[in-house]
Amino acid sequence: MDDHIRPRRVVIVGGGFAGLSAARAFRNRPVQVTLVDRAGHHLFQPLLYQCATGILSEGQIATPLRYILRHESNVECVLAEVTGFDVAARTVIATRPTGGVLEIPYDDLIVAAGAEQSYFGHDEFAALAPGMKTLADALTIRRRVFGAFEMAETATDPEERRRWLTFVVVGAGPTGVELAGQIREVATRTLRDEFHRASVADTRVLLFEGGESALASFGPKLAGRAARTLRRLGVELFVHSVVTEVDRRGVAVRGPDRTVTRYEAGTVLWTAGVQAPPLAHALARQTGAEQDRAGRIRVAPDCTIPGHPEISVVGDLMALDHLPGVAEVAMQSGRHAGLRIRRQVEGRAAAGTGKPFRYRDLGSAAYLARGRAVVSFGRVRLGGFVAWCLWIAIHIGFLTGFRNRAGALLTWMITIGWAARRERALTAGQVADLRDGRHAAIPEQAARGRNTARSP
């Protein structure tokens, strides 16, 4: 059937920042868009750590894709997991949640499937050291963190109590720094008057980084400032330190002098490294595309796969010019892919042609503690209270929907004023399950982080 008889069919894989931005580019255009996502919601991943530490609820950082796109009459949302492609037939193959295969034809394909947590060849660490890429991850971490304090309260052996009050965070990028700082605030502000046996104020948070500094991407000045702030908070920062072993009682760490040291800890959390999901390998096999060391697809300057101008790869799954895996790259590359196809549909560009993608760096921000953050944009480097206010403004602006913005702002005011964290529900059974590693069987976590992007 000719294109002038039916609308151009565009399939988008993933409803994260990249996929959603691509879908919005086709509003009121003669294009039939099918957005396939295994979660069915758009997750504001930059605030996952606040969900994990009891500040925000799941509903404040996750919005149903159908609700976001309810006014886009040409967009169809499909709840399914994409498992493969038939590039010759221009078909996406997906599996429904309850079983059954869907074959979705396309004229143009935009793959925005995100990235998943990397354990650097030690996938056995995943059950013991959850990452933070999905809602399931955040809820798992929430139960582990608050469950650890409960276990410390009832421990009769001082050594066991100290172990439960010791938290290890692996990776001192923005997520690791934010998570470590929040755990210390939970212990020193939120819970300090709620426990009578466990001295929760004595909680140790050990932050291990394999590189030379925390928040290295922010530059040496802000990285140094962040390190000083973390240490004032009570976070113990170890650089040039690589975790080589994780078990139920703690970690082994190879330090800068190559000596391996054992640290007893009741909770280990992993925020170091990302890699492409298995879907990237399936796409590479079908198209002959090259992949980088993390498995990401190497794309042409216009974000298409060389030799396949009908297929765009955007966001965290895209390897182009060493761009970072942040939300701004995802949003801009997703919109770029959508606009390129839109120009072709409208006859303003020939098929198979496209302008090179140009990323506009709008800066980065990381939350350290109440009243303290670091912000970097252009040549401007800010830290402290002013940066914290900017951090709030940036994240409120990026949240999807008025209700989420208003809800987050109100919740932050309560948390700042009264140190209250209401999202702390857990049961004894959940704590026991986590210690057995059974959280790894949660379907969303088993398909870890495939529609995600890191903070702006």
Coordinates of C-alpha atoms in Angstrom, one line a residue:
M1 CA 0.0 0.0 0.0
D2 CA 1.4 3.4 -0.9
D3 CA 2.3 6.1 1.6
H4 CA -0.3 8.5 0.1
I5 CA -3.1 6.0 1.0
R6 CA -2.1 5.2 4.6
P7 CA -0.2 7.2 7.2
R8 CA 3.5 6.7 7.7
R9 CA 3.9 4.0 10.4
V10 CA 6.4 4.9 13.1
V11 CA 7.2 2.4 15.9
I12 CA 8.9 3.8 19.0
V13 CA 10.5 1.3 21.5
G14 CA 10.6 2.7 25.0
G15 CA 8.6 5.4 26.8
G16 CA 11.5 7.1 28.7
F17 CA 12.7 10.6 28.0
A18 CA 13.9 9.8 24.5
G19 CA 10.8 7.8 23.4
L20 CA 8.4 10.3 24.8
S21 CA 10.1 13.2 23.2
A22 CA 10.0 11.4 19.8
A23 CA 6.3 10.7 20.1
R24 CA 5.5 14.3 20.9
A25 CA 7.2 15.4 17.8
F26 CA 4.5 13.8 15.7
R27 CA 1.6 15.7 17.2
N28 CA -1.1 16.5 14.6
R29 CA 1.0 15.1 11.8
P30 CA -0.1 12.4 9.2
V31 CA 1.9 9.7 11.0
Q32 CA 0.5 6.7 12.9
V33 CA 2.7 6.2 16.0
T34 CA 2.9 3.0 18.1
L35 CA 4.8 3.4 21.4
V36 CA 5.8 0.1 22.9
D37 CA 6.9 0.0 26.5
R38 CA 7.1 -2.9 29.0
A39 CA 6.2 -0.6 32.0
G40 CA 3.4 1.5 30.6
H41 CA 4.6 4.6 32.5
H42 CA 7.1 7.3 32.0
L43 CA 9.6 7.2 34.9
F44 CA 11.3 10.4 36.1
Q45 CA 14.5 8.5 36.9
P46 CA 16.5 11.5 38.3
L47 CA 14.3 11.3 41.4
L48 CA 14.3 7.6 41.9
Y49 CA 16.6 7.9 44.9
Q50 CA 14.0 10.1 46.6
C51 CA 11.5 7.3 46.1
A52 CA 14.0 4.8 47.5
T53 CA 14.6 6.9 50.6
G54 CA 11.0 7.6 51.5
I55 CA 10.5 11.2 50.3
L56 CA 8.4 10.8 47.2
S57 CA 5.9 8.2 46.3
E58 CA 5.9 6.1 43.1
G59 CA 3.0 8.1 41.7
Q60 CA 4.9 11.4 42.0
I61 CA 7.7 10.2 39.7
A62 CA 5.9 7.8 37.4
T63 CA 3.0 8.9 35.0
P64 CA 1.0 6.5 32.8
L65 CA 2.1 7.0 29.2
R66 CA -1.6 6.8 28.1
Y67 CA -2.3 9.8 30.3
I68 CA 0.6 11.9 29.1
L69 CA -0.3 11.2 25.4
R70 CA -4.1 11.3 25.8
H71 CA -4.4 14.3 23.5
E72 CA -2.2 12.7 20.8
S73 CA -4.9 11.0 18.7
N74 CA -2.3 9.5 16.3
V75 CA -0.3 7.7 19.1
E76 CA -1.2 4.2 20.2
C77 CA 0.4 2.9 23.5
V78 CA 1.1 -0.8 23.7
L79 CA 2.1 -2.6 26.9
A80 CA 4.5 -5.3 25.9
E81 CA 8.2 -6.1 25.9
V82 CA 10.1 -5.9 22.7
T83 CA 12.2 -9.0 22.3
G84 CA 13.5 -8.7 18.7
F85 CA 13.2 -7.3 15.2
D86 CA 12.8 -8.6 11.7
V87 CA 14.6 -5.8 9.8
A88 CA 14.0 -7.3 6.4
A89 CA 10.2 -7.4 7.0
R90 CA 10.3 -4.1 8.9
T91 CA 8.6 -5.7 11.9
V92 CA 9.0 -5.3 15.7
I93 CA 8.5 -8.5 17.7
A94 CA 7.1 -8.0 21.2
T95 CA 5.6 -10.2 24.0
R96 CA 2.5 -9.4 25.9
P97 CA 2.6 -9.5 29.7
T98 CA 0.4 -12.6 29.9
G99 CA 1.9 -14.3 26.9
G100 CA 1.5 -14.1 23.2
V101 CA 3.6 -12.5 20.5
L102 CA 2.8 -9.2 18.7
E103 CA 4.3 -8.4 15.3
I104 CA 4.1 -4.6 14.7
P105 CA 5.0 -3.4 11.3
Y106 CA 6.8 -0.1 10.7
D107 CA 8.0 2.3 8.0
D108 CA 10.3 4.0 10.5
L109 CA 11.7 2.6 13.8
I110 CA 13.0 4.6 16.7
V111 CA 14.7 2.5 19.4
A112 CA 14.8 4.3 22.7
A113 CA 15.2 1.3 25.0
G114 CA 17.6 2.9 27.5
A115 CA 20.3 1.1 29.5
E116 CA 20.5 -1.3 32.4
Q117 CA 22.8 -1.6 35.4
S118 CA 26.2 -3.0 34.7
Y119 CA 28.0 -5.1 37.3
F120 CA 31.2 -5.3 35.2
G121 CA 31.0 -9.0 34.6
H122 CA 29.8 -9.9 38.1
D123 CA 26.0 -10.4 37.5
E124 CA 25.9 -12.5 40.6
F125 CA 26.1 -9.3 42.6
A126 CA 22.7 -8.1 41.4
A127 CA 20.6 -10.2 43.9
L128 CA 22.7 -8.9 46.8
A129 CA 23.4 -5.3 45.6
P130 CA 20.4 -3.9 43.8
G131 CA 20.9 -1.1 41.3
M132 CA 18.5 1.8 40.7
K133 CA 17.0 1.9 37.3
T134 CA 13.3 1.0 37.7
L135 CA 10.5 1.5 40.2
A136 CA 11.0 -2.1 41.4
D137 CA 14.7 -1.2 42.2
A138 CA 13.6 1.9 44.2
L139 CA 11.1 -0.1 46.2
T140 CA 13.6 -2.8 46.8
I141 CA 16.1 -0.3 48.1
R142 CA 13.5 1.4 50.2
R143 CA 12.7 -1.8 52.0
R144 CA 16.4 -2.7 52.4
V145 CA 17.2 0.7 53.9
F146 CA 14.3 1.0 56.4
G147 CA 14.4 -2.7 57.0
A148 CA 18.0 -2.5 58.0
F149 CA 17.2 0.0 60.8
E150 CA 14.4 -2.3 62.0
M151 CA 16.9 -5.2 62.1
A152 CA 19.4 -3.1 64.0
E153 CA 16.8 -2.2 66.6
T154 CA 16.1 -5.9 67.5
A155 CA 19.7 -7.1 67.2
T156 CA 21.1 -8.3 70.5
D157 CA 24.7 -8.7 69.3
P158 CA 26.6 -5.4 69.1
E159 CA 28.5 -6.6 66.0
E160 CA 25.3 -7.5 64.2
R161 CA 23.8 -4.1 65.1
R162 CA 26.9 -2.3 63.7
R163 CA 26.6 -4.4 60.5
W164 CA 23.0 -3.5 60.0
L165 CA 23.8 0.2 60.6
T166 CA 26.5 0.1 57.9
F167 CA 25.5 0.9 54.3
V168 CA 27.7 0.5 51.3
V169 CA 27.0 2.5 48.1
V170 CA 29.1 1.5 45.0
G171 CA 29.7 4.3 42.5
A172 CA 30.0 8.0 43.3
G173 CA 28.3 9.4 40.2
P174 CA 25.3 11.6 40.7
T175 CA 23.0 8.7 41.7
G176 CA 25.5 7.3 44.2
V177 CA 26.2 10.6 45.8
E178 CA 22.6 11.5 46.1
L179 CA 21.7 8.1 47.6
A180 CA 24.5 8.2 50.1
G181 CA 23.7 11.7 51.3
Q182 CA 20.0 10.8 51.7
I183 CA 20.7 7.7 53.8
R184 CA 22.8 9.8 56.2
E185 CA 19.9 12.3 56.4
V186 CA 17.5 9.5 57.1
A187 CA 19.6 8.3 60.0
T188 CA 20.5 11.7 61.5
R189 CA 17.2 13.6 60.9
T190 CA 14.3 11.4 60.1
L191 CA 14.9 8.4 62.4
R192 CA 17.0 9.9 65.2
D193 CA 14.0 10.1 67.7
E194 CA 12.2 7.0 66.6
F195 CA 14.6 4.2 67.7
H196 CA 15.5 3.5 71.3
R197 CA 18.0 0.6 71.2
A198 CA 19.8 1.3 68.0
S199 CA 21.9 4.5 67.8
V200 CA 20.8 5.3 64.3
A201 CA 22.8 8.5 64.4
D202 CA 25.9 6.3 64.3
T203 CA 25.0 4.9 61.0
R204 CA 27.9 4.5 58.6
V205 CA 27.6 5.2 54.9
L206 CA 30.6 4.0 52.9
L207 CA 30.8 5.3 49.3
F208 CA 33.2 3.6 47.0
E209 CA 34.4 5.1 43.7
G210 CA 36.8 3.4 41.3
G211 CA 37.8 6.8 39.8
E212 CA 39.8 9.6 41.3
S213 CA 36.8 11.6 42.7
A214 CA 33.1 11.7 43.3
L215 CA 31.1 13.6 40.6
A216 CA 34.1 13.6 38.4
S217 CA 32.0 14.8 35.4
F218 CA 31.3 18.1 37.3
G219 CA 34.9 19.1 37.1
P220 CA 37.6 19.2 39.9
K221 CA 36.3 22.3 41.7
L222 CA 32.7 21.0 42.2
A223 CA 34.0 17.5 42.7
G224 CA 36.2 18.7 45.6
R225 CA 33.3 20.7 47.0
A226 CA 31.0 17.7 46.8
A227 CA 33.5 15.5 48.6
R228 CA 33.9 18.0 51.5
T229 CA 30.1 18.3 51.8
L230 CA 29.7 14.5 51.8
R231 CA 32.3 14.1 54.5
R232 CA 30.7 16.8 56.7
L233 CA 27.4 14.8 56.3
G234 CA 29.3 11.8 57.7
V235 CA 29.6 9.9 54.4
E236 CA 32.9 8.0 54.2
L237 CA 34.2 8.5 50.7
F238 CA 36.8 6.1 49.2
V239 CA 38.2 6.8 45.8
H240 CA 40.4 4.6 43.6
S241 CA 38.6 1.8 45.4
V242 CA 37.0 -1.1 43.4
V243 CA 34.5 -3.6 45.0
T244 CA 35.7 -7.1 44.1
E245 CA 33.3 -9.2 46.1
V246 CA 29.8 -8.9 47.5
D247 CA 28.1 -11.3 49.9
R248 CA 25.3 -11.3 52.5
R249 CA 27.6 -9.8 55.1
G250 CA 29.4 -7.1 53.2
V251 CA 32.0 -6.4 50.5
A252 CA 35.6 -6.8 49.7
V253 CA 37.3 -3.7 48.2
R254 CA 40.6 -3.3 46.4
G255 CA 42.1 0.0 47.4
P256 CA 44.5 2.4 45.7
D257 CA 47.5 0.4 47.1
R258 CA 46.0 -2.8 45.6
T259 CA 45.3 -4.2 49.1
V260 CA 41.9 -5.9 49.5
T261 CA 40.0 -4.9 52.6
R262 CA 36.9 -6.4 54.0
Y263 CA 33.9 -4.2 55.1
E264 CA 31.0 -5.7 57.0
A265 CA 27.7 -4.2 55.9
G266 CA 24.0 -5.1 56.2
T267 CA 23.1 -3.3 53.0
V268 CA 24.9 -2.9 49.7
L269 CA 23.6 -0.7 46.9
W270 CA 25.0 -0.5 43.4
T271 CA 25.0 2.7 41.3
A272 CA 28.2 2.1 39.3
G273 CA 28.1 1.7 35.5
V274 CA 25.5 1.0 32.8
Q275 CA 25.3 -1.2 29.8
A276 CA 23.0 -1.8 26.9
P277 CA 20.2 -4.3 27.4
P278 CA 20.0 -7.6 25.4
L279 CA 17.7 -5.9 22.9
A280 CA 20.7 -3.9 21.6
H281 CA 22.5 -7.1 20.7
A282 CA 19.5 -8.4 18.8
L283 CA 19.3 -5.1 16.9
A284 CA 23.0 -5.2 16.1
R285 CA 22.7 -8.8 14.8
Q286 CA 19.8 -7.9 12.5
T287 CA 21.4 -4.7 11.1
G288 CA 25.1 -5.4 11.3
A289 CA 25.5 -2.3 13.5
E290 CA 28.7 -1.8 15.5
Q291 CA 28.5 -1.7 19.3
D292 CA 30.8 0.1 21.8
R293 CA 32.3 -1.6 24.9
A294 CA 29.0 -1.0 26.8
G295 CA 27.0 -2.6 24.0
R296 CA 25.5 0.6 22.8
I297 CA 24.7 1.0 19.1
R298 CA 27.1 3.2 17.1
V299 CA 25.0 5.5 15.0
A300 CA 25.6 7.9 12.1
P301 CA 25.6 11.7 12.9
D302 CA 21.8 11.9 12.3
C303 CA 21.2 9.1 14.9
T304 CA 20.4 6.4 12.3
I305 CA 22.1 3.1 11.9
P306 CA 24.5 3.1 8.9
G307 CA 22.8 1.3 6.0
H308 CA 19.4 1.5 7.6
P309 CA 18.1 5.1 7.4
E310 CA 14.7 3.9 8.5
I311 CA 16.0 2.9 12.0
S312 CA 17.0 5.6 14.6
V313 CA 18.7 4.8 17.9
V314 CA 18.4 7.5 20.5
G315 CA 19.0 8.1 24.2
D316 CA 21.1 5.9 26.4
L317 CA 21.3 3.1 23.8
M318 CA 23.0 5.5 21.3
A319 CA 26.8 5.7 21.0
L320 CA 27.6 9.0 19.4
D321 CA 30.4 11.5 20.1
H322 CA 30.9 10.2 23.6
L323 CA 27.7 11.8 24.7
P324 CA 26.7 11.1 28.3
G325 CA 23.7 9.1 29.4
V326 CA 21.7 12.0 30.8
A327 CA 18.1 13.0 30.3
E328 CA 18.9 16.0 28.2
V329 CA 20.7 13.9 25.6
A330 CA 17.8 11.5 25.6
M331 CA 15.2 14.2 25.1
Q332 CA 17.1 16.1 22.4
S333 CA 18.0 13.0 20.4
G334 CA 14.5 11.6 20.6
R335 CA 13.1 14.9 19.4
H336 CA 15.7 15.1 16.7
A337 CA 14.7 11.6 15.3
G338 CA 11.1 12.5 15.4
L339 CA 11.6 15.8 13.6
R340 CA 13.8 14.1 10.9
I341 CA 11.0 11.7 10.1
R342 CA 8.4 14.5 10.2
R343 CA 10.3 16.6 7.7
Q344 CA 10.4 13.6 5.3
V345 CA 6.6 13.0 5.7
E346 CA 5.9 16.6 5.0
G347 CA 8.1 16.6 1.9
R348 CA 10.7 19.0 3.4
A349 CA 13.5 16.4 3.2
A350 CA 14.3 13.4 1.0
A351 CA 14.1 9.9 2.5
G352 CA 17.3 8.7 3.9
T353 CA 18.7 12.2 4.6
G354 CA 18.9 14.0 7.9
K355 CA 20.7 16.8 9.6
P356 CA 23.4 15.8 12.1
F357 CA 22.4 15.7 15.7
R358 CA 23.8 18.6 17.7
Y359 CA 23.6 18.3 21.5
R360 CA 23.0 21.4 23.5
D361 CA 24.5 21.0 26.9
L362 CA 22.1 22.6 29.4
G363 CA 24.2 21.6 32.4
S364 CA 24.1 19.0 35.3
A365 CA 22.9 19.1 38.8
A366 CA 23.3 16.8 41.8
Y367 CA 21.6 17.0 45.2
L368 CA 23.9 16.5 48.2
A369 CA 21.8 17.2 51.3
R370 CA 19.2 19.7 52.6
G371 CA 20.3 23.1 51.4
R372 CA 23.3 21.8 49.5
A373 CA 23.7 20.8 45.9
V374 CA 26.1 21.3 43.0
V375 CA 25.2 22.7 39.6
S376 CA 27.3 23.0 36.4
F377 CA 26.2 24.7 33.2
G378 CA 28.6 26.2 30.6
R379 CA 31.4 27.9 32.5
V380 CA 29.2 28.4 35.6
R381 CA 30.0 26.3 38.6
L382 CA 27.8 26.7 41.7
G383 CA 27.5 24.9 45.0
G384 CA 25.7 25.3 48.3
F385 CA 22.3 26.9 48.9
V386 CA 22.0 28.8 45.6
A387 CA 22.8 25.6 43.7
W388 CA 20.2 23.7 45.8
C389 CA 17.5 26.3 44.8
L390 CA 18.4 25.9 41.2
W391 CA 18.3 22.1 41.6
I392 CA 14.7 22.4 42.9
A393 CA 13.7 24.7 40.0
I394 CA 15.3 22.4 37.4
H395 CA 13.6 19.2 38.6
I396 CA 10.2 20.8 39.2
G397 CA 10.4 22.0 35.6
F398 CA 11.3 18.6 34.2
L399 CA 8.6 16.6 36.1
T400 CA 5.7 15.5 34.0
G401 CA 2.3 17.1 34.8
F402 CA 1.1 19.8 37.2
R403 CA 0.0 17.3 39.9
N404 CA 3.4 15.7 40.1
R405 CA 5.1 19.1 40.2
A406 CA 2.8 20.4 42.9
G407 CA 3.0 17.2 44.9
A408 CA 6.8 17.0 44.8
L409 CA 7.1 20.6 45.8
L410 CA 4.7 20.2 48.8
T411 CA 6.4 17.0 49.8
W412 CA 9.9 18.7 49.7
M413 CA 8.6 21.5 51.9
I414 CA 7.3 19.0 54.5
T415 CA 10.6 17.0 54.4
I416 CA 12.7 20.1 54.7
G417 CA 10.6 21.6 57.5
W418 CA 9.8 18.5 59.6
A419 CA 12.3 15.9 58.3
A420 CA 9.2 13.6 57.7
R421 CA 9.4 10.8 55.2
R422 CA 6.0 9.2 54.8
E423 CA 6.8 6.6 52.1
R424 CA 8.2 4.0 54.5
A425 CA 5.7 1.1 54.5
L426 CA 7.2 -2.4 54.7
T427 CA 6.4 -5.7 56.2
A428 CA 8.5 -8.4 58.0
G429 CA 8.0 -10.7 55.1
Q430 CA 9.4 -8.2 52.7
V431 CA 12.5 -7.7 54.8
A432 CA 13.0 -11.5 55.0
D433 CA 12.5 -11.8 51.2
L434 CA 15.1 -9.2 50.5
R435 CA 17.7 -10.9 52.7
D436 CA 17.0 -14.2 50.7
G437 CA 17.6 -12.3 47.4
R438 CA 14.1 -13.1 46.3
H439 CA 13.5 -9.5 45.1
A440 CA 15.4 -10.4 42.0
A441 CA 12.4 -12.4 40.7
I442 CA 10.3 -9.3 40.4
P443 CA 9.5 -9.1 36.7
E444 CA 10.2 -5.4 36.3
Q445 CA 13.6 -5.8 38.1
A446 CA 14.5 -8.9 36.1
A447 CA 14.3 -6.8 32.9
R448 CA 16.4 -4.1 34.7
G449 CA 16.3 -0.5 33.5
R450 CA 15.5 -0.8 29.8
N451 CA 13.6 2.5 29.4
T452 CA 15.6 4.9 31.4
A453 CA 17.8 7.9 31.2
R454 CA 19.9 9.7 33.8
S455 CA 19.3 13.1 35.4
P456 CA 19.6 16.5 33.7

